[in-house]
Structures are given as C-alpha cells and as structure tokens.
Amino acid sequence: MAERPDIVANAKIAIVCEHFGAIEWKDESTTSKPMPVYKATGKMAPMWTMVNSSKASNTLHQLYQDAFAGTPDALRMAMVAPKELNGSRSMWYGVGGSGTLGRSTIPTIGIIPQPDYLWTSMIDGGWSKLDIPTVVTQINVILRLITSLDATL
C-alpha cells in the first residue's frame, strides 16, 4: 500500500478476507487423560470481522450482515469495531494490509477467522482442518456483499 498510494487514495471500500473454511480445533481435557487432546470441536472457526467505525462504514456493515441471508446457522460471524479511529489508536486486530486499511478512514471490513491450528506444525500443512463447502459459502457471502455494494454505491 505504501508503494501504490494512488490506489488507496481512490479506494471507496476495503474488504480483506483470510482463512476461509477454518474448522475450529481446541485442546480437550478429560479426567481420564492427563494431557489435553487437540481435536476438532465440530464447529467452524468464527468469521471474526474487524470493522472501522466511521459514518461512511454504516452501509458496508449493513450490506455485509445482509449478505449472510440464507447461509447455514453453523456459519458464525462476530463484528468487532474499534472504540476510536482518527487521532487515537484504534483497537483494530488485523495486521499487514488489513491493519493499515482498518486504521484508515476508508470503510473497511477484515474477515479473519483465527483458527488455532495456525500456531501448530502439521504433516499435511493443515489441509485436514479445512472445510471446502464452508469456504464456498464464505466466498459466496463476499460475492453477495460486493454485488450489493456495487448496486448501492
């Protein structure tokens, strides 16, 4: 973004997506086993969605929520907004481009599930912890959002 400030200067909205299809994994402790067992919970990792708080972002936020219409109940989303944006450090959780855009005045959503397996080393590189049908559903949410934004703006 530092190399192409012209793109950022002309941006109307930013949507950042990462880790789609992430299956939630947690350590499970039982009284019969002294060490916790790391295994799937049977749920999808929530779509943590960081949003910046500006009046210009209201349409983006609403259209994003609307884009979930008709999706399975298992597709969980939590929208988190910073307390302040301009002049004070926001509580934006993204890094890289997501963090830079989130701290800007450009209406931004960063859809970033935080799967625990990102912190583990696995023989198959983590592919066994990916749910392809959920990836497709999550991508369709974003496509509906972009379509509705295009029609609205």
PDB file of C-alpha atoms in Angstrom:
ATOM      1  CA  MET A   1       0.000   0.000   0.000  1.00  0.00           C
ATOM      2  CA  ALA A   2       2.948   2.308   0.593  1.00  0.00           C
ATOM      3  CA  GLU A   3       4.090   1.603  -2.965  1.00  0.00           C
ATOM      4  CA  ARG A   4       0.682   2.471  -4.503  1.00  0.00           C
ATOM      5  CA  PRO A   5      -0.818   5.376  -2.544  1.00  0.00           C
ATOM      6  CA  ASP A   6      -2.874   6.274  -5.648  1.00  0.00           C
ATOM      7  CA  ILE A   7      -4.924   3.097  -5.216  1.00  0.00           C
ATOM      8  CA  VAL A   8      -5.524   3.796  -1.524  1.00  0.00           C
ATOM      9  CA  ALA A   9      -6.407   7.437  -2.278  1.00  0.00           C
ATOM     10  CA  ASN A  10      -9.114   6.320  -4.733  1.00  0.00           C
ATOM     11  CA  ALA A  11     -10.471   3.397  -2.698  1.00  0.00           C
ATOM     12  CA  LYS A  12     -14.110   3.637  -1.674  1.00  0.00           C
ATOM     13  CA  ILE A  13     -14.255   0.447   0.411  1.00  0.00           C
ATOM     14  CA  ALA A  14     -11.813  -2.246   1.515  1.00  0.00           C
ATOM     15  CA  ILE A  15     -12.651  -5.904   2.120  1.00  0.00           C
ATOM     16  CA  VAL A  16      -9.908  -8.184   3.428  1.00  0.00           C
ATOM     17  CA  CYS A  17     -10.521 -11.955   3.670  1.00  0.00           C
ATOM     18  CA  GLU A  18      -8.320 -14.660   5.179  1.00  0.00           C
ATOM     19  CA  HIS A  19      -8.524 -18.252   6.460  1.00  0.00           C
ATOM     20  CA  PHE A  20     -11.892 -19.164   4.951  1.00  0.00           C
ATOM     21  CA  GLY A  21     -13.140 -22.671   5.730  1.00  0.00           C
ATOM     22  CA  ALA A  22     -11.242 -22.885   9.023  1.00  0.00           C
ATOM     23  CA  ILE A  23     -12.514 -25.681  11.259  1.00  0.00           C
ATOM     24  CA  GLU A  24     -12.321 -24.868  14.972  1.00  0.00           C
ATOM     25  CA  TRP A  25      -9.839 -27.026  16.922  1.00  0.00           C
ATOM     26  CA  LYS A  26      -9.309 -26.868  20.681  1.00  0.00           C
ATOM     27  CA  ASP A  27      -7.473 -28.758  23.404  1.00  0.00           C
ATOM     28  CA  GLU A  28      -9.961 -31.042  25.128  1.00  0.00           C
ATOM     29  CA  SER A  29      -9.203 -32.145  28.669  1.00  0.00           C
ATOM     30  CA  THR A  30     -10.833 -35.141  30.301  1.00  0.00           C
ATOM     31  CA  THR A  31     -10.442 -36.704  33.703  1.00  0.00           C
ATOM     32  CA  SER A  32      -9.326 -39.988  32.081  1.00  0.00           C
ATOM     33  CA  LYS A  33      -6.396 -38.438  30.198  1.00  0.00           C
ATOM     34  CA  PRO A  34      -3.669 -36.431  31.946  1.00  0.00           C
ATOM     35  CA  MET A  35      -2.771 -34.459  28.798  1.00  0.00           C
ATOM     36  CA  PRO A  36      -5.282 -32.494  26.726  1.00  0.00           C
ATOM     37  CA  VAL A  37      -6.070 -33.820  23.260  1.00  0.00           C
ATOM     38  CA  TYR A  38      -6.063 -31.340  20.385  1.00  0.00           C
ATOM     39  CA  LYS A  39      -9.079 -32.091  18.193  1.00  0.00           C
ATOM     40  CA  ALA A  40     -11.877 -30.634  16.110  1.00  0.00           C
ATOM     41  CA  THR A  41     -14.855 -29.225  18.027  1.00  0.00           C
ATOM     42  CA  GLY A  42     -17.311 -29.922  15.210  1.00  0.00           C
ATOM     43  CA  LYS A  43     -17.799 -26.171  14.654  1.00  0.00           C
ATOM     44  CA  MET A  44     -16.364 -23.741  12.165  1.00  0.00           C
ATOM     45  CA  ALA A  45     -13.972 -21.054  13.420  1.00  0.00           C
ATOM     46  CA  PRO A  46     -15.995 -17.839  13.731  1.00  0.00           C
ATOM     47  CA  MET A  47     -15.585 -15.243  10.989  1.00  0.00           C
ATOM     48  CA  TRP A  48     -14.110 -12.537  13.200  1.00  0.00           C
ATOM     49  CA  THR A  49     -14.852  -9.369  11.286  1.00  0.00           C
ATOM     50  CA  MET A  50     -12.973  -6.253  12.245  1.00  0.00           C
ATOM     51  CA  VAL A  51     -14.675  -3.057  11.105  1.00  0.00           C
ATOM     52  CA  ASN A  52     -13.585   0.530  11.387  1.00  0.00           C
ATOM     53  CA  SER A  53     -16.059   2.920  12.891  1.00  0.00           C
ATOM     54  CA  SER A  54     -16.944   5.802  10.657  1.00  0.00           C
ATOM     55  CA  LYS A  55     -20.325   7.024   9.487  1.00  0.00           C
ATOM     56  CA  ALA A  56     -19.290   6.121   5.931  1.00  0.00           C
ATOM     57  CA  SER A  57     -18.927   2.494   7.067  1.00  0.00           C
ATOM     58  CA  ASN A  58     -22.588   2.038   8.057  1.00  0.00           C
ATOM     59  CA  THR A  59     -23.720   0.938   4.571  1.00  0.00           C
ATOM     60  CA  LEU A  60     -20.823  -1.517   4.298  1.00  0.00           C
ATOM     61  CA  HIS A  61     -21.630  -3.025   7.700  1.00  0.00           C
ATOM     62  CA  GLN A  62     -25.333  -3.439   6.921  1.00  0.00           C
ATOM     63  CA  LEU A  63     -24.757  -4.932   3.466  1.00  0.00           C
ATOM     64  CA  TYR A  64     -22.216  -7.354   4.964  1.00  0.00           C
ATOM     65  CA  GLN A  65     -24.764  -8.549   7.512  1.00  0.00           C
ATOM     66  CA  ASP A  66     -27.408  -8.824   4.776  1.00  0.00           C
ATOM     67  CA  ALA A  67     -25.031 -10.978   2.697  1.00  0.00           C
ATOM     68  CA  PHE A  68     -25.418 -13.769   5.290  1.00  0.00           C
ATOM     69  CA  ALA A  69     -29.094 -14.258   4.410  1.00  0.00           C
ATOM     70  CA  GLY A  70     -29.776 -17.922   3.667  1.00  0.00           C
ATOM     71  CA  THR A  71     -26.433 -19.230   4.950  1.00  0.00           C
ATOM     72  CA  PRO A  72     -26.249 -22.192   7.355  1.00  0.00           C
ATOM     73  CA  ASP A  73     -26.523 -21.475  11.082  1.00  0.00           C
ATOM     74  CA  ALA A  74     -23.072 -23.044  11.514  1.00  0.00           C
ATOM     75  CA  LEU A  75     -21.539 -20.060   9.722  1.00  0.00           C
ATOM     76  CA  ARG A  76     -20.813 -17.812  12.704  1.00  0.00           C
ATOM     77  CA  MET A  77     -19.736 -14.181  12.445  1.00  0.00           C
ATOM     78  CA  ALA A  78     -18.739 -11.640  15.060  1.00  0.00           C
ATOM     79  CA  MET A  79     -18.303  -7.997  14.097  1.00  0.00           C
ATOM     80  CA  VAL A  80     -15.813  -6.092  16.235  1.00  0.00           C
ATOM     81  CA  ALA A  81     -15.398  -2.324  15.924  1.00  0.00           C
ATOM     82  CA  PRO A  82     -12.689  -0.154  17.490  1.00  0.00           C
ATOM     83  CA  LYS A  83     -13.614   2.438  20.077  1.00  0.00           C
ATOM     84  CA  GLU A  84     -11.898   5.278  18.204  1.00  0.00           C
ATOM     85  CA  LEU A  85     -10.328   5.666  14.800  1.00  0.00           C
ATOM     86  CA  ASN A  86      -8.958   9.076  13.845  1.00  0.00           C
ATOM     87  CA  GLY A  87      -6.425  10.705  16.139  1.00  0.00           C
ATOM     88  CA  SER A  88      -6.314   7.800  18.592  1.00  0.00           C
ATOM     89  CA  ARG A  89      -5.095   4.252  18.356  1.00  0.00           C
ATOM     90  CA  SER A  90      -7.921   2.003  17.262  1.00  0.00           C
ATOM     91  CA  MET A  91      -8.393  -1.485  18.604  1.00  0.00           C
ATOM     92  CA  TRP A  92      -8.056  -2.999  15.123  1.00  0.00           C
ATOM     93  CA  TYR A  93      -6.813  -6.571  15.346  1.00  0.00           C
ATOM     94  CA  GLY A  94      -5.665  -7.109  11.763  1.00  0.00           C
ATOM     95  CA  VAL A  95      -2.076  -6.932  10.579  1.00  0.00           C
ATOM     96  CA  GLY A  96      -0.484  -6.004   7.281  1.00  0.00           C
ATOM     97  CA  GLY A  97      -2.840  -4.512   4.709  1.00  0.00           C
ATOM     98  CA  SER A  98      -5.837  -5.356   6.845  1.00  0.00           C
ATOM     99  CA  GLY A  99      -4.463  -3.394   9.780  1.00  0.00           C
ATOM    100  CA  THR A 100      -3.354  -0.459   7.637  1.00  0.00           C
ATOM    101  CA  LEU A 101      -6.753  -0.220   5.943  1.00  0.00           C
ATOM    102  CA  GLY A 102      -8.568  -0.749   9.235  1.00  0.00           C
ATOM    103  CA  ARG A 103      -6.794   2.203  10.775  1.00  0.00           C
ATOM    104  CA  SER A 104      -7.604   4.375   7.749  1.00  0.00           C
ATOM    105  CA  THR A 105     -10.730   6.391   7.023  1.00  0.00           C
ATOM    106  CA  ILE A 106     -11.650   4.004   4.183  1.00  0.00           C
ATOM    107  CA  PRO A 107     -14.713   1.944   5.205  1.00  0.00           C
ATOM    108  CA  THR A 108     -13.102  -1.444   5.845  1.00  0.00           C
ATOM    109  CA  ILE A 109     -14.067  -4.902   6.963  1.00  0.00           C
ATOM    110  CA  GLY A 110     -11.422  -7.511   7.687  1.00  0.00           C
ATOM    111  CA  ILE A 111     -12.890 -11.022   7.729  1.00  0.00           C
ATOM    112  CA  ILE A 112     -10.252 -13.013   9.518  1.00  0.00           C
ATOM    113  CA  PRO A 113     -11.150 -16.284  11.255  1.00  0.00           C
ATOM    114  CA  GLN A 114      -8.452 -17.016  13.817  1.00  0.00           C
ATOM    115  CA  PRO A 115      -8.037 -20.794  13.723  1.00  0.00           C
ATOM    116  CA  ASP A 116      -5.855 -22.211  16.469  1.00  0.00           C
ATOM    117  CA  TYR A 117      -4.130 -24.532  14.007  1.00  0.00           C
ATOM    118  CA  LEU A 118      -2.237 -21.570  12.558  1.00  0.00           C
ATOM    119  CA  TRP A 119       0.029 -21.980  15.575  1.00  0.00           C
ATOM    120  CA  THR A 120       0.730 -25.697  15.054  1.00  0.00           C
ATOM    121  CA  SER A 121       3.012 -27.623  12.736  1.00  0.00           C
ATOM    122  CA  MET A 122       1.254 -30.408  10.843  1.00  0.00           C
ATOM    123  CA  ILE A 123       2.369 -33.062   8.386  1.00  0.00           C
ATOM    124  CA  ASP A 124      -0.328 -32.182   5.840  1.00  0.00           C
ATOM    125  CA  GLY A 125       0.155 -28.423   6.254  1.00  0.00           C
ATOM    126  CA  GLY A 126      -3.287 -28.053   7.844  1.00  0.00           C
ATOM    127  CA  TRP A 127      -5.396 -29.162   4.864  1.00  0.00           C
ATOM    128  CA  SER A 128      -7.223 -31.677   7.088  1.00  0.00           C
ATOM    129  CA  LYS A 129      -8.515 -28.732   9.098  1.00  0.00           C
ATOM    130  CA  LEU A 130     -10.202 -27.061   6.136  1.00  0.00           C
ATOM    131  CA  ASP A 131     -13.849 -27.426   5.179  1.00  0.00           C
ATOM    132  CA  ILE A 132     -14.267 -26.762   1.443  1.00  0.00           C
ATOM    133  CA  PRO A 133     -18.105 -26.371   1.482  1.00  0.00           C
ATOM    134  CA  THR A 134     -17.712 -23.645   4.119  1.00  0.00           C
ATOM    135  CA  VAL A 135     -15.033 -21.950   2.015  1.00  0.00           C
ATOM    136  CA  VAL A 136     -17.524 -21.832  -0.872  1.00  0.00           C
ATOM    137  CA  THR A 137     -20.279 -20.450   1.409  1.00  0.00           C
ATOM    138  CA  GLN A 138     -17.953 -17.795   2.828  1.00  0.00           C
ATOM    139  CA  ILE A 139     -16.813 -16.746  -0.647  1.00  0.00           C
ATOM    140  CA  ASN A 140     -20.464 -16.516  -1.725  1.00  0.00           C
ATOM    141  CA  VAL A 141     -21.153 -14.182   1.228  1.00  0.00           C
ATOM    142  CA  ILE A 142     -18.392 -11.882  -0.018  1.00  0.00           C
ATOM    143  CA  LEU A 143     -19.643 -12.081  -3.620  1.00  0.00           C
ATOM    144  CA  ARG A 144     -23.159 -11.093  -2.456  1.00  0.00           C
ATOM    145  CA  LEU A 145     -21.633  -8.242  -0.452  1.00  0.00           C
ATOM    146  CA  ILE A 146     -19.640  -6.952  -3.431  1.00  0.00           C
ATOM    147  CA  THR A 147     -22.657  -7.238  -5.724  1.00  0.00           C
ATOM    148  CA  SER A 148     -24.859  -5.293  -3.301  1.00  0.00           C
ATOM    149  CA  LEU A 149     -22.135  -2.677  -2.728  1.00  0.00           C
ATOM    150  CA  ASP A 150     -21.775  -2.227  -6.478  1.00  0.00           C
ATOM    151  CA  ALA A 151     -25.529  -1.723  -6.807  1.00  0.00           C
ATOM    152  CA  THR A 152     -25.640   0.657  -3.822  1.00  0.00           C
ATOM    153  CA  LEU A 153     -22.634   2.914  -4.369  1.00  0.00           C
TER     154      LEU A 153
END
